Amino acid sequence: MDTENIKIQIKTFFGLEQILAEEIKKLGGRNVEIKNRAVNCEGDLGFLYKINYSARTALKILVPIHEFKAFNQHQFYDRLFKFEWENFMDVDQSFSIDATVNSETFKHSQFVTLKMKDAIVDYFQEKFKRRPNVETRNPDIKFHLHIDRELVMISMDSSGDPLFKRGYRREQGEAPINEVLASGMLQLAGWDGKGNFLDPMCGSGTLLIEAAMIAMDLPAQIFRKRFGFQNWNNYDADLFAKIKEFRINRVRQFDGKIVGYDIDARMLNAARMNVEAAEMDDVIEIKKQNFFDSKKELFPLLMVFNPPYDERISINDDDFYKKIGDTFKTHYPNTLAWLISSDLEAVKKIGLRPSRKIKLFNGKLETRFLQYEMYEGTKKVHKLEENK
């Protein structure tokens, strides 16, 4: 592998591609190109380590190593059997394969995964008279197989575990926001750590912790113990140590307030445990507080939240969203508020026209991320309502 000019593909969620591309440019990526749920770029080995450690909206970071066309399963196996796998893994290392397949020729991802596994094992058996182990739970090397019609691309997963697994979450709620999605929402909302932040329905605290990490410029993976690239034969431990040290030295003081409200004792407990695990008790304040009875206490204020779905609290959607709107209008003047919801009918009951709507997915759930701007005085509120 050319360690100076590595082609890299970074996976993300739908709707966060632009945010990820900006992150990658800031971190020094070359030839940055936006794709569907992914960003392609180029960089050296140090850059690959840096984006794994720092990029907030990356899900996994792949390095393509082999590309070819196959029109049937024999060609597919044959091309893989002839590939020099010892350049990318050792016979003593375990490996796993995950696959994305969009092809009339290769319809079943499980079947092609099995074929690829056979080709790798057979290659080592013939060349070294020994077989590497396939290990799905905690492999040394993770390969990613992508087939689009006849085009086959094999990549190495440099991240290992998906990058939303930050390592601070001890407890989770029934409908938690994925850490990568949370960070993407905060960046879309313009949170940069200047001012104060409120999550009025904080659940297990993911948005609060990600907001604190952005505010302090903490690297996204500061709590992670292991990355996939640390098992690669070209791993440079000194280089990675230098990159981590450089990033840690950039961590900054945050003088604002980050506050979370919830009314569910179990959620408050989960949030406190997660905040403690993230070593942020001194940065994040969690209160038992009903948002509908609250008043604006922090100036200036950005609010971002994920209202609970039906499975978390038994709520009458229309009434619940109407109360959100009433609280916005009466108690939160001059505030920018964002919320994410999959109930596109119920959000209309908020009674304010969103100034921005962004389509995102929370898991498989299609949602809208909505921005509301509350102004001082009733005139502009009425004007917003009239324009609906």
Short mmCIF file of C-alpha atoms in Angstrom, two decimals:
data_model
loop_
_atom_site.label_atom_id
_atom_site.label_comp_id
_atom_site.label_asym_id
_atom_site.label_seq_id
_atom_site.Cartn_x
_atom_site.Cartn_y
_atom_site.Cartn_z
CA MET A 1 0.00 0.00 0.00
CA ASP A 2 1.28 3.44 -0.99
CA THR A 3 1.32 5.21 2.40
CA GLU A 4 1.74 8.70 0.89
CA ASN A 5 -1.26 8.72 -1.40
CA ILE A 6 -4.05 6.53 -0.04
CA LYS A 7 -7.49 6.53 -1.63
CA ILE A 8 -10.06 6.63 1.19
CA GLN A 9 -13.83 6.22 1.37
CA ILE A 10 -15.60 7.50 4.49
CA LYS A 11 -19.15 6.29 5.20
CA THR A 12 -21.75 8.48 6.89
CA PHE A 13 -25.52 8.87 7.26
CA PHE A 14 -27.80 10.30 4.59
CA GLY A 15 -27.94 14.10 4.96
CA LEU A 16 -24.56 14.46 6.69
CA GLU A 17 -22.36 14.17 3.58
CA GLN A 18 -21.72 17.93 3.32
CA ILE A 19 -20.85 18.22 7.04
CA LEU A 20 -18.45 15.26 6.73
CA ALA A 21 -16.83 16.75 3.60
CA GLU A 22 -16.18 20.00 5.49
CA GLU A 23 -14.67 18.05 8.40
CA ILE A 24 -12.41 16.13 6.01
CA LYS A 25 -11.21 19.32 4.27
CA LYS A 26 -10.40 20.91 7.65
CA LEU A 27 -8.41 17.80 8.62
CA GLY A 28 -6.36 18.05 5.41
CA GLY A 29 -8.03 15.63 2.96
CA ARG A 30 -7.19 16.00 -0.73
CA ASN A 31 -9.55 15.64 -3.73
CA VAL A 32 -12.63 15.57 -1.48
CA GLU A 33 -15.65 14.24 -3.37
CA ILE A 34 -19.21 13.91 -1.99
CA LYS A 35 -21.07 10.65 -2.72
CA ASN A 36 -24.35 9.17 -1.45
CA ARG A 37 -23.85 8.49 2.29
CA ALA A 38 -20.08 8.73 1.76
CA VAL A 39 -17.18 11.06 1.05
CA ASN A 40 -14.15 10.03 -1.03
CA CYS A 41 -10.76 11.65 -0.56
CA GLU A 42 -7.01 11.05 -0.57
CA GLY A 43 -4.35 11.46 2.08
CA ASP A 44 -1.30 9.86 3.65
CA LEU A 45 -1.12 7.32 6.49
CA GLY A 46 -1.06 10.05 9.15
CA PHE A 47 -4.24 11.55 7.66
CA LEU A 48 -5.95 8.14 7.80
CA TYR A 49 -5.14 7.92 11.53
CA LYS A 50 -6.20 11.53 12.08
CA ILE A 51 -9.68 11.15 10.53
CA ASN A 52 -10.34 7.92 12.44
CA TYR A 53 -9.43 9.71 15.66
CA SER A 54 -11.11 13.06 15.00
CA ALA A 55 -13.89 13.00 12.38
CA ARG A 56 -17.24 13.32 14.19
CA THR A 57 -19.61 12.36 11.36
CA ALA A 58 -17.66 9.34 10.00
CA LEU A 59 -19.23 5.90 10.51
CA LYS A 60 -16.40 3.81 9.05
CA ILE A 61 -13.30 4.61 7.03
CA LEU A 62 -12.45 2.25 4.18
CA VAL A 63 -9.29 1.91 2.09
CA PRO A 64 -9.88 0.20 -1.31
CA ILE A 65 -7.20 -2.40 -2.11
CA HIS A 66 -8.57 -4.36 -5.10
CA GLU A 67 -11.03 -3.62 -7.90
CA PHE A 68 -12.14 -5.80 -10.82
CA LYS A 69 -15.11 -6.90 -12.91
CA ALA A 70 -16.71 -10.32 -12.55
CA PHE A 71 -19.58 -11.65 -14.66
CA ASN A 72 -20.11 -14.91 -12.78
CA GLN A 73 -19.18 -16.57 -9.49
CA HIS A 74 -16.21 -18.48 -11.02
CA GLN A 75 -14.58 -15.26 -12.23
CA PHE A 76 -15.29 -13.69 -8.85
CA TYR A 77 -13.60 -16.54 -6.94
CA ASP A 78 -10.73 -16.76 -9.44
CA ARG A 79 -9.79 -13.06 -9.26
CA LEU A 80 -9.87 -13.19 -5.45
CA PHE A 81 -7.84 -16.43 -5.28
CA LYS A 82 -5.09 -14.83 -7.41
CA PHE A 83 -4.83 -11.69 -5.27
CA GLU A 84 -1.75 -11.41 -3.01
CA TRP A 85 -3.53 -11.37 0.35
CA GLU A 86 -0.31 -11.64 2.40
CA ASN A 87 0.37 -7.96 1.57
CA PHE A 88 -2.67 -7.04 3.64
CA MET A 89 -2.95 -9.68 6.34
CA ASP A 90 -0.93 -12.39 8.03
CA VAL A 91 -1.91 -16.07 8.07
CA ASP A 92 -1.99 -15.86 11.89
CA GLN A 93 -4.54 -13.05 11.85
CA SER A 94 -8.29 -13.57 11.97
CA PHE A 95 -10.54 -11.77 9.49
CA SER A 96 -14.17 -10.96 8.75
CA ILE A 97 -16.03 -9.68 5.69
CA ASP A 98 -19.05 -7.44 5.48
CA ALA A 99 -20.74 -6.95 2.14
CA THR A 100 -22.94 -4.51 0.24
CA VAL A 101 -24.32 -6.03 -2.94
CA ASN A 102 -26.35 -4.40 -5.71
CA SER A 103 -26.22 -6.82 -8.62
CA GLU A 104 -28.39 -9.07 -10.79
CA THR A 105 -25.48 -11.52 -11.13
CA PHE A 106 -24.65 -11.73 -7.42
CA LYS A 107 -27.97 -11.54 -5.66
CA HIS A 108 -27.14 -12.86 -2.21
CA SER A 109 -24.60 -11.04 -0.08
CA GLN A 110 -24.17 -14.10 2.17
CA PHE A 111 -23.23 -16.28 -0.78
CA VAL A 112 -20.57 -13.89 -2.16
CA THR A 113 -19.20 -13.30 1.35
CA LEU A 114 -18.75 -17.07 1.68
CA LYS A 115 -17.08 -17.26 -1.76
CA MET A 116 -14.64 -14.49 -0.82
CA LYS A 117 -13.87 -16.17 2.50
CA ASP A 118 -13.14 -19.45 0.64
CA ALA A 119 -10.85 -17.67 -1.84
CA ILE A 120 -8.79 -16.04 0.96
CA VAL A 121 -8.52 -19.24 3.02
CA ASP A 122 -7.67 -21.32 -0.07
CA TYR A 123 -5.00 -18.80 -1.10
CA PHE A 124 -3.19 -19.04 2.24
CA GLN A 125 -3.63 -22.82 2.38
CA GLU A 126 -2.00 -23.24 -1.03
CA LYS A 127 0.82 -20.74 -0.46
CA PHE A 128 1.65 -21.27 3.23
CA LYS A 129 -0.02 -24.64 4.00
CA ARG A 130 -1.91 -22.87 6.79
CA ARG A 131 -5.32 -21.26 7.05
CA PRO A 132 -6.28 -17.96 8.71
CA ASN A 133 -9.33 -17.99 11.00
CA VAL A 134 -12.61 -16.33 10.19
CA GLU A 135 -13.79 -14.40 13.24
CA THR A 136 -17.00 -12.36 13.07
CA ARG A 137 -17.04 -10.91 16.60
CA ASN A 138 -13.61 -9.37 17.06
CA PRO A 139 -11.44 -9.93 13.97
CA ASP A 140 -7.90 -8.60 13.51
CA ILE A 141 -8.67 -7.52 9.95
CA LYS A 142 -12.03 -6.39 8.57
CA PHE A 143 -12.62 -6.49 4.82
CA HIS A 144 -15.49 -4.71 3.11
CA LEU A 145 -16.86 -6.20 -0.12
CA HIS A 146 -18.85 -3.90 -2.39
CA ILE A 147 -20.47 -5.18 -5.61
CA ASP A 148 -22.28 -2.83 -7.97
CA ARG A 149 -23.55 -4.84 -10.94
CA GLU A 150 -20.29 -6.42 -12.28
CA LEU A 151 -17.87 -4.09 -10.49
CA VAL A 152 -16.26 -5.61 -7.38
CA MET A 153 -14.39 -3.47 -4.88
CA ILE A 154 -12.53 -4.88 -1.87
CA SER A 155 -11.59 -2.47 0.91
CA MET A 156 -9.99 -2.71 4.31
CA ASP A 157 -11.92 -1.22 7.20
CA SER A 158 -9.43 1.00 9.02
CA SER A 159 -11.83 1.76 11.88
CA GLY A 160 -12.66 -1.69 13.25
CA ASP A 161 -15.79 -1.14 15.33
CA PRO A 162 -18.13 1.45 13.75
CA LEU A 163 -17.11 4.98 14.74
CA PHE A 164 -20.43 5.81 16.42
CA LYS A 165 -19.22 3.53 19.22
CA ARG A 166 -17.39 6.35 20.99
CA GLY A 167 -16.80 4.40 24.18
CA TYR A 168 -18.62 6.68 26.65
CA ARG A 169 -22.13 5.25 26.52
CA ARG A 170 -22.90 3.07 29.53
CA GLU A 171 -26.68 3.30 29.41
CA GLN A 172 -29.13 4.03 26.63
CA GLY A 173 -32.78 4.92 26.29
CA GLU A 174 -35.43 3.19 24.20
CA ALA A 175 -34.90 5.41 21.16
CA PRO A 176 -31.37 6.76 21.52
CA ILE A 177 -29.84 9.03 18.91
CA ASN A 178 -26.75 7.48 17.36
CA GLU A 179 -23.60 9.45 18.34
CA VAL A 180 -22.64 10.22 14.72
CA LEU A 181 -26.17 11.44 13.94
CA ALA A 182 -26.16 13.55 17.14
CA SER A 183 -22.89 15.22 16.17
CA GLY A 184 -24.13 15.80 12.62
CA MET A 185 -27.35 17.41 13.92
CA LEU A 186 -25.36 19.74 16.19
CA GLN A 187 -23.09 20.78 13.32
CA LEU A 188 -26.08 21.33 11.00
CA ALA A 189 -27.60 23.49 13.76
CA GLY A 190 -24.42 25.58 13.81
CA TRP A 191 -23.23 24.63 17.31
CA ASP A 192 -19.59 25.69 17.67
CA GLY A 193 -19.27 25.97 21.45
CA LYS A 194 -19.90 29.70 21.52
CA GLY A 195 -22.81 30.51 23.83
CA ASN A 196 -24.97 28.00 25.72
CA PHE A 197 -26.72 24.77 24.80
CA LEU A 198 -29.94 23.16 26.03
CA ASP A 199 -31.42 19.74 25.29
CA PRO A 200 -34.85 20.01 26.97
CA MET A 201 -35.67 16.28 26.56
CA CYS A 202 -32.19 14.83 26.94
CA GLY A 203 -32.90 11.10 27.31
CA SER A 204 -29.62 9.29 27.90
CA GLY A 205 -27.57 12.42 27.15
CA THR A 206 -25.95 11.74 23.76
CA LEU A 207 -26.62 15.23 22.34
CA LEU A 208 -25.24 16.81 25.53
CA ILE A 209 -22.00 14.83 25.41
CA GLU A 210 -21.46 15.41 21.68
CA ALA A 211 -22.17 19.14 22.21
CA ALA A 212 -19.52 19.24 24.96
CA MET A 213 -17.01 17.41 22.74
CA ILE A 214 -17.52 19.99 19.97
CA ALA A 215 -17.36 22.90 22.44
CA MET A 216 -14.03 21.67 23.87
CA ASP A 217 -12.72 20.41 20.51
CA LEU A 218 -12.20 16.96 21.99
CA PRO A 219 -11.40 14.33 19.33
CA ALA A 220 -14.44 12.14 18.64
CA GLN A 221 -12.58 8.93 19.57
CA ILE A 222 -10.73 10.11 22.66
CA PHE A 223 -12.26 7.21 24.65
CA ARG A 224 -11.67 4.49 22.04
CA LYS A 225 -9.14 1.80 22.92
CA ARG A 226 -8.57 0.22 19.50
CA PHE A 227 -8.78 0.91 15.76
CA GLY A 228 -8.67 -1.56 12.87
CA PHE A 229 -5.53 0.00 11.35
CA GLN A 230 -3.55 -0.93 14.48
CA ASN A 231 -3.56 -4.55 13.23
CA TRP A 232 -2.30 -3.66 9.72
CA ASN A 233 1.21 -4.65 8.71
CA ASN A 234 2.11 -1.01 7.94
CA TYR A 235 0.92 0.32 11.33
CA ASP A 236 3.15 3.13 12.60
CA ALA A 237 2.62 3.37 16.38
CA ASP A 238 4.92 6.40 16.79
CA LEU A 239 3.06 8.33 14.10
CA PHE A 240 -0.31 7.57 15.70
CA ALA A 241 0.98 8.59 19.15
CA LYS A 242 2.17 11.94 17.69
CA ILE A 243 -1.19 12.55 16.00
CA LYS A 244 -3.08 11.86 19.26
CA GLU A 245 -0.77 14.13 21.23
CA PHE A 246 -1.14 16.96 18.70
CA ARG A 247 -4.96 16.68 18.82
CA ILE A 248 -5.11 16.55 22.63
CA ASN A 249 -2.99 19.70 22.79
CA ARG A 250 -5.69 21.52 20.82
CA VAL A 251 -8.43 20.87 23.40
CA ARG A 252 -9.85 24.19 24.56
CA GLN A 253 -11.55 25.67 27.61
CA PHE A 254 -15.35 26.02 27.37
CA ASP A 255 -16.95 28.82 29.36
CA GLY A 256 -20.60 28.40 28.41
CA LYS A 257 -23.22 26.07 29.87
CA ILE A 258 -24.51 22.76 28.51
CA VAL A 259 -27.77 21.74 30.20
CA GLY A 260 -30.13 18.77 29.83
CA TYR A 261 -33.72 18.46 31.13
CA ASP A 262 -35.83 15.33 31.43
CA ILE A 263 -38.75 14.18 33.60
CA ASP A 264 -38.04 10.45 33.47
CA ALA A 265 -35.96 9.37 36.52
CA ARG A 266 -34.53 6.37 34.61
CA MET A 267 -33.39 8.58 31.73
CA LEU A 268 -31.85 11.13 34.10
CA ASN A 269 -29.92 8.33 35.77
CA ALA A 270 -28.74 6.97 32.39
CA ALA A 271 -27.68 10.46 31.28
CA ARG A 272 -25.73 11.04 34.50
CA MET A 273 -23.93 7.69 34.11
CA ASN A 274 -22.97 8.49 30.51
CA VAL A 275 -21.83 12.03 31.39
CA GLU A 276 -19.71 10.58 34.20
CA ALA A 277 -18.21 7.96 31.83
CA ALA A 278 -17.33 10.80 29.43
CA GLU A 279 -15.68 12.65 32.35
CA MET A 280 -17.86 15.69 31.76
CA ASP A 281 -19.66 16.16 35.09
CA ASP A 282 -18.07 19.62 35.41
CA VAL A 283 -19.20 20.69 31.90
CA ILE A 284 -22.73 19.24 31.63
CA GLU A 285 -25.59 19.94 34.02
CA ILE A 286 -28.57 17.57 34.13
CA LYS A 287 -31.83 18.65 35.80
CA LYS A 288 -35.15 17.00 36.51
CA GLN A 289 -37.31 19.59 34.78
CA ASN A 290 -40.44 19.51 32.65
CA PHE A 291 -39.65 21.58 29.56
CA PHE A 292 -43.28 22.77 29.40
CA ASP A 293 -42.88 24.42 32.81
CA SER A 294 -39.46 25.89 32.03
CA LYS A 295 -38.34 29.41 31.12
CA LYS A 296 -35.28 30.59 29.22
CA GLU A 297 -32.38 30.89 31.67
CA LEU A 298 -29.34 30.96 29.39
CA PHE A 299 -28.39 33.78 26.98
CA PRO A 300 -27.50 33.32 24.14
CA LEU A 301 -29.05 29.87 23.67
CA LEU A 302 -29.10 27.11 21.06
CA MET A 303 -31.60 24.31 21.64
CA VAL A 304 -31.40 20.92 19.89
CA PHE A 305 -33.50 17.90 20.88
CA ASN A 306 -35.07 14.61 19.95
CA PRO A 307 -38.65 14.59 21.33
CA PRO A 308 -39.50 11.15 22.72
CA TYR A 309 -41.24 8.70 20.39
CA ASP A 310 -44.39 6.91 21.49
CA GLU A 311 -42.45 3.91 22.75
CA ARG A 312 -40.60 5.99 25.34
CA ILE A 313 -43.46 7.95 26.89
CA SER A 314 -47.16 7.52 26.28
CA ILE A 315 -47.96 10.83 24.64
CA ASN A 316 -50.79 12.26 22.65
CA ASP A 317 -48.70 13.50 19.71
CA ASP A 318 -50.84 16.49 18.69
CA ASP A 319 -51.15 17.83 22.22
CA PHE A 320 -47.48 17.13 22.93
CA TYR A 321 -46.22 19.03 19.87
CA LYS A 322 -48.67 21.89 20.50
CA LYS A 323 -47.16 22.23 23.99
CA ILE A 324 -43.66 22.37 22.46
CA GLY A 325 -44.79 25.27 20.24
CA ASP A 326 -46.52 27.07 23.13
CA THR A 327 -43.39 26.75 25.29
CA PHE A 328 -41.21 28.04 22.45
CA LYS A 329 -43.45 31.07 21.92
CA THR A 330 -44.10 32.06 25.53
CA HIS A 331 -40.88 31.15 27.36
CA TYR A 332 -38.02 31.09 24.84
CA PRO A 333 -37.79 34.47 23.07
CA ASN A 334 -34.78 35.12 20.81
CA THR A 335 -33.89 31.44 20.68
CA LEU A 336 -32.86 29.16 17.85
CA ALA A 337 -34.38 25.69 18.37
CA TRP A 338 -33.97 22.52 16.34
CA LEU A 339 -35.79 19.23 16.78
CA ILE A 340 -35.83 15.92 14.94
CA SER A 341 -39.07 14.00 14.38
CA SER A 342 -40.44 11.22 12.24
CA ASP A 343 -44.04 12.34 12.84
CA LEU A 344 -44.40 14.86 10.03
CA GLU A 345 -48.11 15.46 10.71
CA ALA A 346 -47.76 16.01 14.45
CA VAL A 347 -44.97 18.61 14.09
CA LYS A 348 -47.46 20.87 12.28
CA LYS A 349 -49.19 21.32 15.66
CA ILE A 350 -46.13 23.24 16.89
CA GLY A 351 -47.82 26.25 15.29
CA LEU A 352 -44.61 27.84 14.02
CA ARG A 353 -43.29 27.58 10.52
CA PRO A 354 -39.86 25.92 10.47
CA SER A 355 -37.25 28.13 8.83
CA ARG A 356 -35.26 25.07 7.71
CA LYS A 357 -36.14 21.41 7.06
CA ILE A 358 -33.45 18.77 6.58
CA LYS A 359 -34.20 15.13 5.73
CA LEU A 360 -32.26 12.70 7.94
CA PHE A 361 -32.59 9.07 8.93
CA ASN A 362 -32.61 7.91 12.54
CA GLY A 363 -31.85 4.23 11.97
CA LYS A 364 -34.33 3.19 9.26
CA LEU A 365 -36.78 5.90 10.35
CA GLU A 366 -37.11 8.80 7.90
CA THR A 367 -37.19 12.05 9.85
CA ARG A 368 -37.05 15.81 9.42
CA PHE A 369 -34.63 17.99 11.32
CA LEU A 370 -36.51 21.27 11.79
CA GLN A 371 -35.27 24.73 12.73
CA TYR A 372 -37.50 27.22 14.55
CA GLU A 373 -36.55 30.84 15.15
CA MET A 374 -38.30 32.54 18.06
CA TYR A 375 -38.26 36.33 18.12
CA GLU A 376 -38.99 38.73 20.96
CA GLY A 377 -42.58 40.01 20.97
CA THR A 378 -45.74 38.60 19.43
CA LYS A 379 -45.74 40.52 16.13
CA LYS A 380 -43.23 38.30 14.39
CA VAL A 381 -44.77 35.14 15.87
CA HIS A 382 -48.16 36.11 14.37
CA LYS A 383 -46.47 36.92 11.09
CA LEU A 384 -44.84 33.49 11.03
CA GLU A 385 -48.21 31.85 11.74
CA GLU A 386 -49.99 33.86 9.03
CA ASN A 387 -47.41 32.73 6.46
CA LYS A 388 -48.09 29.05 7.12
#
